[in-house]
């Protein structure tokens, strides 16, 4: 198993400073970069553990606090384990933060994260990959559309609202995407129902985007998050296999 170094870092943006977590192999060499976007509950120990697991596989992983305009992480106080009975109260706090993150802010912030990675001595030259969870799937797709020259692969897991009727719906960036995409949708997810999945797939197909879109049967929204009651170990491990396969093919191709 590859030894990993992890540390907190600060990233200058157009609107201030984003706190973030950086994990990478402890060999002192540069490695391909992965930008990992949080779910709605924010940057916390579980997400740092996910970054460490990717770093063990040979990647340099950056996990920004995308709510940095509202404070350093944790922006919202969280229990060690998030169960369904606590979610309504938590969502009343995090939904306004989520809605404040407009596509324009995502474009600006993602540019700052990508510039920081490009300047880091522990990041290899070349393109980057992006992965996101819950709301982070939206950010992943928007980042791929905003920075096609930098993003070679992007993944989203149990994402919601990826293909709505809204003029700013993430699926509308499909024509700008050059990355290969992967989506692992949760089954029976009211935030990403079958009609939205089809709309997303139709947009990607029409734009000529290389992608895979799969529904994880029996898995609930949030299935990758082990510190919540939505966690599904079988689905989470399927996600790891799909993500690592995407990364391996991407960075082998770009080498």
Short mmCIF file of C-alpha atoms in Angstrom, two decimals:
data_model
loop_
_atom_site.label_atom_id
_atom_site.label_comp_id
_atom_site.label_asym_id
_atom_site.label_seq_id
_atom_site.Cartn_x
_atom_site.Cartn_y
_atom_site.Cartn_z
CA UNK A 1 0.00 0.00 0.00
CA UNK A 2 1.33 3.43 -0.97
CA UNK A 3 2.16 5.74 1.93
CA UNK A 4 0.16 8.96 1.79
CA UNK A 5 0.72 12.51 2.98
CA UNK A 6 -2.27 14.73 3.70
CA UNK A 7 -2.43 18.33 4.77
CA UNK A 8 -4.71 21.34 4.85
CA UNK A 9 -3.98 24.03 2.26
CA UNK A 10 -5.35 27.44 1.31
CA UNK A 11 -6.23 28.32 -2.28
CA UNK A 12 -6.49 31.94 -3.45
CA UNK A 13 -9.62 32.62 -5.50
CA UNK A 14 -11.18 35.68 -7.10
CA UNK A 15 -13.42 36.05 -4.05
CA UNK A 16 -11.10 35.19 -1.17
CA UNK A 17 -9.37 32.07 0.09
CA UNK A 18 -10.72 28.55 -0.12
CA UNK A 19 -9.54 26.12 2.52
CA UNK A 20 -8.94 22.62 1.18
CA UNK A 21 -7.41 19.23 1.88
CA UNK A 22 -4.55 17.87 -0.23
CA UNK A 23 -3.52 14.20 -0.28
CA UNK A 24 -0.74 12.64 -2.36
CA UNK A 25 1.70 9.73 -2.35
CA UNK A 26 4.55 10.31 0.08
CA UNK A 27 7.28 9.62 -2.46
CA UNK A 28 8.05 13.26 -3.25
CA UNK A 29 7.24 12.81 -6.93
CA UNK A 30 4.51 14.57 -8.96
CA UNK A 31 1.38 12.55 -9.72
CA UNK A 32 -1.74 13.06 -11.87
CA UNK A 33 -4.23 15.37 -10.22
CA UNK A 34 -7.80 14.65 -9.18
CA UNK A 35 -10.15 17.41 -8.04
CA UNK A 36 -12.69 15.90 -5.64
CA UNK A 37 -15.92 17.79 -4.98
CA UNK A 38 -17.82 17.38 -1.74
CA UNK A 39 -21.41 16.41 -1.14
CA UNK A 40 -23.80 18.89 0.50
CA UNK A 41 -22.48 18.17 4.00
CA UNK A 42 -19.08 19.60 3.16
CA UNK A 43 -15.39 18.99 3.75
CA UNK A 44 -15.02 16.62 6.72
CA UNK A 45 -12.97 13.58 7.86
CA UNK A 46 -14.85 11.12 5.66
CA UNK A 47 -14.06 13.08 2.48
CA UNK A 48 -10.43 13.36 3.55
CA UNK A 49 -10.44 9.57 3.87
CA UNK A 50 -11.77 9.27 0.32
CA UNK A 51 -8.98 11.55 -0.89
CA UNK A 52 -6.43 9.42 0.96
CA UNK A 53 -7.74 6.29 -0.76
CA UNK A 54 -7.28 7.89 -4.17
CA UNK A 55 -3.80 9.06 -3.17
CA UNK A 56 -2.95 5.46 -2.22
CA UNK A 57 -3.78 4.58 -5.83
CA UNK A 58 -1.18 7.07 -7.08
CA UNK A 59 -2.97 10.40 -7.46
CA UNK A 60 -2.65 13.88 -6.00
CA UNK A 61 -6.10 14.79 -4.73
CA UNK A 62 -7.49 18.21 -3.84
CA UNK A 63 -10.76 18.53 -1.88
CA UNK A 64 -11.82 22.20 -1.65
CA UNK A 65 -14.36 23.62 0.76
CA UNK A 66 -16.68 24.95 -1.94
CA UNK A 67 -18.66 26.87 0.70
CA UNK A 68 -15.60 28.93 1.66
CA UNK A 69 -17.43 32.22 1.15
CA UNK A 70 -19.45 31.34 4.23
CA UNK A 71 -16.50 30.30 6.41
CA UNK A 72 -13.85 27.65 6.82
CA UNK A 73 -14.85 24.00 7.09
CA UNK A 74 -16.89 22.78 8.79
CA UNK A 75 -19.22 25.57 7.66
CA UNK A 76 -22.13 23.70 9.24
CA UNK A 77 -21.62 21.77 12.48
CA UNK A 78 -22.01 18.07 11.76
CA UNK A 79 -22.48 14.99 13.92
CA UNK A 80 -19.96 12.18 13.55
CA UNK A 81 -22.69 10.10 11.91
CA UNK A 82 -25.50 11.66 9.87
CA UNK A 83 -28.79 9.81 10.03
CA UNK A 84 -32.11 10.48 8.37
CA UNK A 85 -33.68 11.99 11.49
CA UNK A 86 -31.03 14.74 11.53
CA UNK A 87 -31.12 15.54 7.82
CA UNK A 88 -34.07 17.98 7.72
CA UNK A 89 -32.34 20.29 10.19
CA UNK A 90 -29.02 19.97 8.38
CA UNK A 91 -30.55 20.56 4.97
CA UNK A 92 -32.21 23.74 6.21
CA UNK A 93 -28.68 25.01 6.77
CA UNK A 94 -26.86 23.61 3.75
CA UNK A 95 -29.45 24.13 0.99
CA UNK A 96 -29.02 27.94 1.02
CA UNK A 97 -25.25 27.43 0.75
CA UNK A 98 -25.72 25.04 -2.15
CA UNK A 99 -28.10 27.37 -4.00
CA UNK A 100 -25.70 30.28 -3.61
CA UNK A 101 -23.09 28.44 -5.68
CA UNK A 102 -24.10 29.65 -9.15
CA UNK A 103 -22.61 28.30 -12.39
CA UNK A 104 -20.58 31.49 -12.73
CA UNK A 105 -19.08 31.03 -9.27
CA UNK A 106 -18.37 27.37 -10.04
CA UNK A 107 -16.54 28.42 -13.20
CA UNK A 108 -14.43 30.99 -11.34
CA UNK A 109 -13.68 28.75 -8.38
CA UNK A 110 -12.85 25.71 -10.49
CA UNK A 111 -10.42 27.84 -12.46
CA UNK A 112 -8.69 28.78 -9.21
CA UNK A 113 -8.49 25.15 -8.08
CA UNK A 114 -7.07 24.06 -11.44
CA UNK A 115 -4.49 26.87 -11.46
CA UNK A 116 -3.39 25.91 -7.96
CA UNK A 117 -2.97 22.29 -9.00
CA UNK A 118 -1.01 23.29 -12.11
CA UNK A 119 1.43 25.21 -9.90
CA UNK A 120 1.84 22.46 -7.29
CA UNK A 121 5.13 20.53 -7.23
CA UNK A 122 3.27 17.33 -6.32
CA UNK A 123 1.11 17.47 -9.47
CA UNK A 124 2.28 16.01 -12.78
CA UNK A 125 2.09 18.05 -15.95
CA UNK A 126 -0.93 17.40 -18.11
CA UNK A 127 -4.70 17.21 -17.74
CA UNK A 128 -6.64 16.57 -14.55
CA UNK A 129 -9.64 14.47 -13.57
CA UNK A 130 -12.64 15.51 -11.50
CA UNK A 131 -15.02 13.50 -9.36
CA UNK A 132 -18.00 14.71 -7.36
CA UNK A 133 -20.66 13.41 -5.00
CA UNK A 134 -24.27 14.54 -4.57
CA UNK A 135 -24.04 18.28 -5.32
CA UNK A 136 -20.42 17.63 -6.30
CA UNK A 137 -21.58 15.71 -9.37
CA UNK A 138 -23.09 18.96 -10.62
CA UNK A 139 -19.82 20.77 -9.94
CA UNK A 140 -17.88 18.04 -11.71
CA UNK A 141 -19.94 18.37 -14.89
CA UNK A 142 -19.86 22.17 -14.80
CA UNK A 143 -16.07 22.12 -14.33
CA UNK A 144 -15.62 19.80 -17.32
CA UNK A 145 -17.71 22.17 -19.44
CA UNK A 146 -15.95 25.32 -18.23
CA UNK A 147 -12.39 24.00 -18.64
CA UNK A 148 -12.31 21.54 -21.54
CA UNK A 149 -8.63 22.27 -22.11
CA UNK A 150 -7.74 21.06 -18.59
CA UNK A 151 -10.24 18.34 -17.68
CA UNK A 152 -9.71 14.96 -19.37
CA UNK A 153 -12.14 12.94 -17.26
CA UNK A 154 -15.02 13.72 -14.93
CA UNK A 155 -17.25 11.53 -12.81
CA UNK A 156 -20.38 12.11 -10.77
CA UNK A 157 -21.97 9.80 -8.22
CA UNK A 158 -25.52 10.00 -6.83
CA UNK A 159 -25.82 13.47 -8.34
CA UNK A 160 -29.07 15.39 -8.31
CA UNK A 161 -30.59 17.94 -10.67
CA UNK A 162 -28.13 17.28 -13.48
CA UNK A 163 -30.69 17.69 -16.27
CA UNK A 164 -33.59 19.94 -15.27
CA UNK A 165 -35.64 22.47 -17.20
CA UNK A 166 -33.62 25.29 -15.65
CA UNK A 167 -31.67 27.46 -18.13
CA UNK A 168 -28.57 26.86 -16.00
CA UNK A 169 -29.03 23.08 -15.76
CA UNK A 170 -25.62 21.34 -15.83
CA UNK A 171 -26.50 19.14 -18.82
CA UNK A 172 -26.53 22.25 -21.02
CA UNK A 173 -22.70 22.41 -20.93
CA UNK A 174 -22.48 19.12 -22.85
CA UNK A 175 -21.49 20.81 -26.12
CA UNK A 176 -18.37 22.21 -24.44
CA UNK A 177 -17.19 18.96 -22.81
CA UNK A 178 -14.19 17.15 -24.25
CA UNK A 179 -13.57 14.93 -21.21
CA UNK A 180 -14.72 11.34 -20.88
CA UNK A 181 -17.56 11.21 -18.34
CA UNK A 182 -18.94 8.60 -15.96
CA UNK A 183 -22.15 8.81 -13.92
CA UNK A 184 -23.22 6.36 -11.23
CA UNK A 185 -26.83 7.26 -10.43
CA UNK A 186 -28.63 6.17 -7.29
CA UNK A 187 -31.70 4.01 -7.75
CA UNK A 188 -35.09 5.58 -6.95
CA UNK A 189 -33.45 8.97 -6.42
CA UNK A 190 -36.07 11.73 -6.44
CA UNK A 191 -33.35 14.30 -7.18
CA UNK A 192 -32.33 12.46 -10.37
CA UNK A 193 -35.37 10.57 -11.70
CA UNK A 194 -35.32 8.45 -14.88
CA UNK A 195 -36.52 11.31 -17.07
CA UNK A 196 -33.54 13.45 -15.99
CA UNK A 197 -31.13 10.58 -16.56
CA UNK A 198 -32.49 10.20 -20.09
CA UNK A 199 -32.28 13.95 -20.72
CA UNK A 200 -28.66 13.95 -19.55
CA UNK A 201 -27.78 10.98 -21.71
CA UNK A 202 -29.53 12.47 -24.74
CA UNK A 203 -27.61 15.74 -24.34
CA UNK A 204 -24.27 13.95 -24.01
CA UNK A 205 -24.99 11.71 -26.99
CA UNK A 206 -26.05 14.66 -29.15
CA UNK A 207 -22.83 16.48 -28.23
CA UNK A 208 -20.67 13.47 -29.08
CA UNK A 209 -19.36 13.14 -25.52
CA UNK A 210 -17.75 9.85 -24.49
CA UNK A 211 -19.61 8.68 -21.40
CA UNK A 212 -21.05 5.85 -19.34
CA UNK A 213 -24.23 6.34 -17.35
CA UNK A 214 -25.28 3.59 -14.96
CA UNK A 215 -27.99 3.20 -12.33
CA UNK A 216 -26.86 1.43 -9.15
CA UNK A 217 -29.89 -0.71 -8.39
CA UNK A 218 -30.98 -0.66 -4.76
CA UNK A 219 -28.56 2.13 -3.81
CA UNK A 220 -29.87 5.29 -2.17
CA UNK A 221 -28.83 8.86 -2.78
CA UNK A 222 -25.57 9.30 -0.88
CA UNK A 223 -24.49 5.67 -1.18
CA UNK A 224 -20.75 6.48 -1.15
CA UNK A 225 -20.79 8.42 2.11
CA UNK A 226 -19.81 6.07 4.94
CA UNK A 227 -20.58 8.60 7.68
CA UNK A 228 -24.27 8.71 6.72
CA UNK A 229 -27.13 6.21 6.92
CA UNK A 230 -27.38 6.24 3.11
CA UNK A 231 -24.09 4.34 2.80
CA UNK A 232 -24.18 1.15 0.77
CA UNK A 233 -20.89 -0.74 0.87
CA UNK A 234 -21.54 -2.78 -2.27
CA UNK A 235 -22.50 0.30 -4.28
CA UNK A 236 -19.61 2.29 -2.82
CA UNK A 237 -17.10 -0.37 -3.88
CA UNK A 238 -18.67 -0.44 -7.34
CA UNK A 239 -18.10 3.32 -7.45
CA UNK A 240 -14.45 2.89 -6.52
CA UNK A 241 -13.94 0.32 -9.27
CA UNK A 242 -15.59 2.56 -11.89
CA UNK A 243 -13.70 5.67 -10.79
CA UNK A 244 -10.29 4.00 -10.66
CA UNK A 245 -10.91 2.42 -14.07
CA UNK A 246 -11.72 5.86 -15.52
CA UNK A 247 -8.61 7.39 -13.96
CA UNK A 248 -6.30 4.61 -15.07
CA UNK A 249 -7.50 4.80 -18.67
CA UNK A 250 -7.37 8.60 -18.70
CA UNK A 251 -3.89 9.03 -17.38
CA UNK A 252 -2.49 6.10 -19.30
CA UNK A 253 -3.84 7.72 -22.47
CA UNK A 254 -2.42 11.13 -21.57
CA UNK A 255 1.03 9.84 -20.58
#
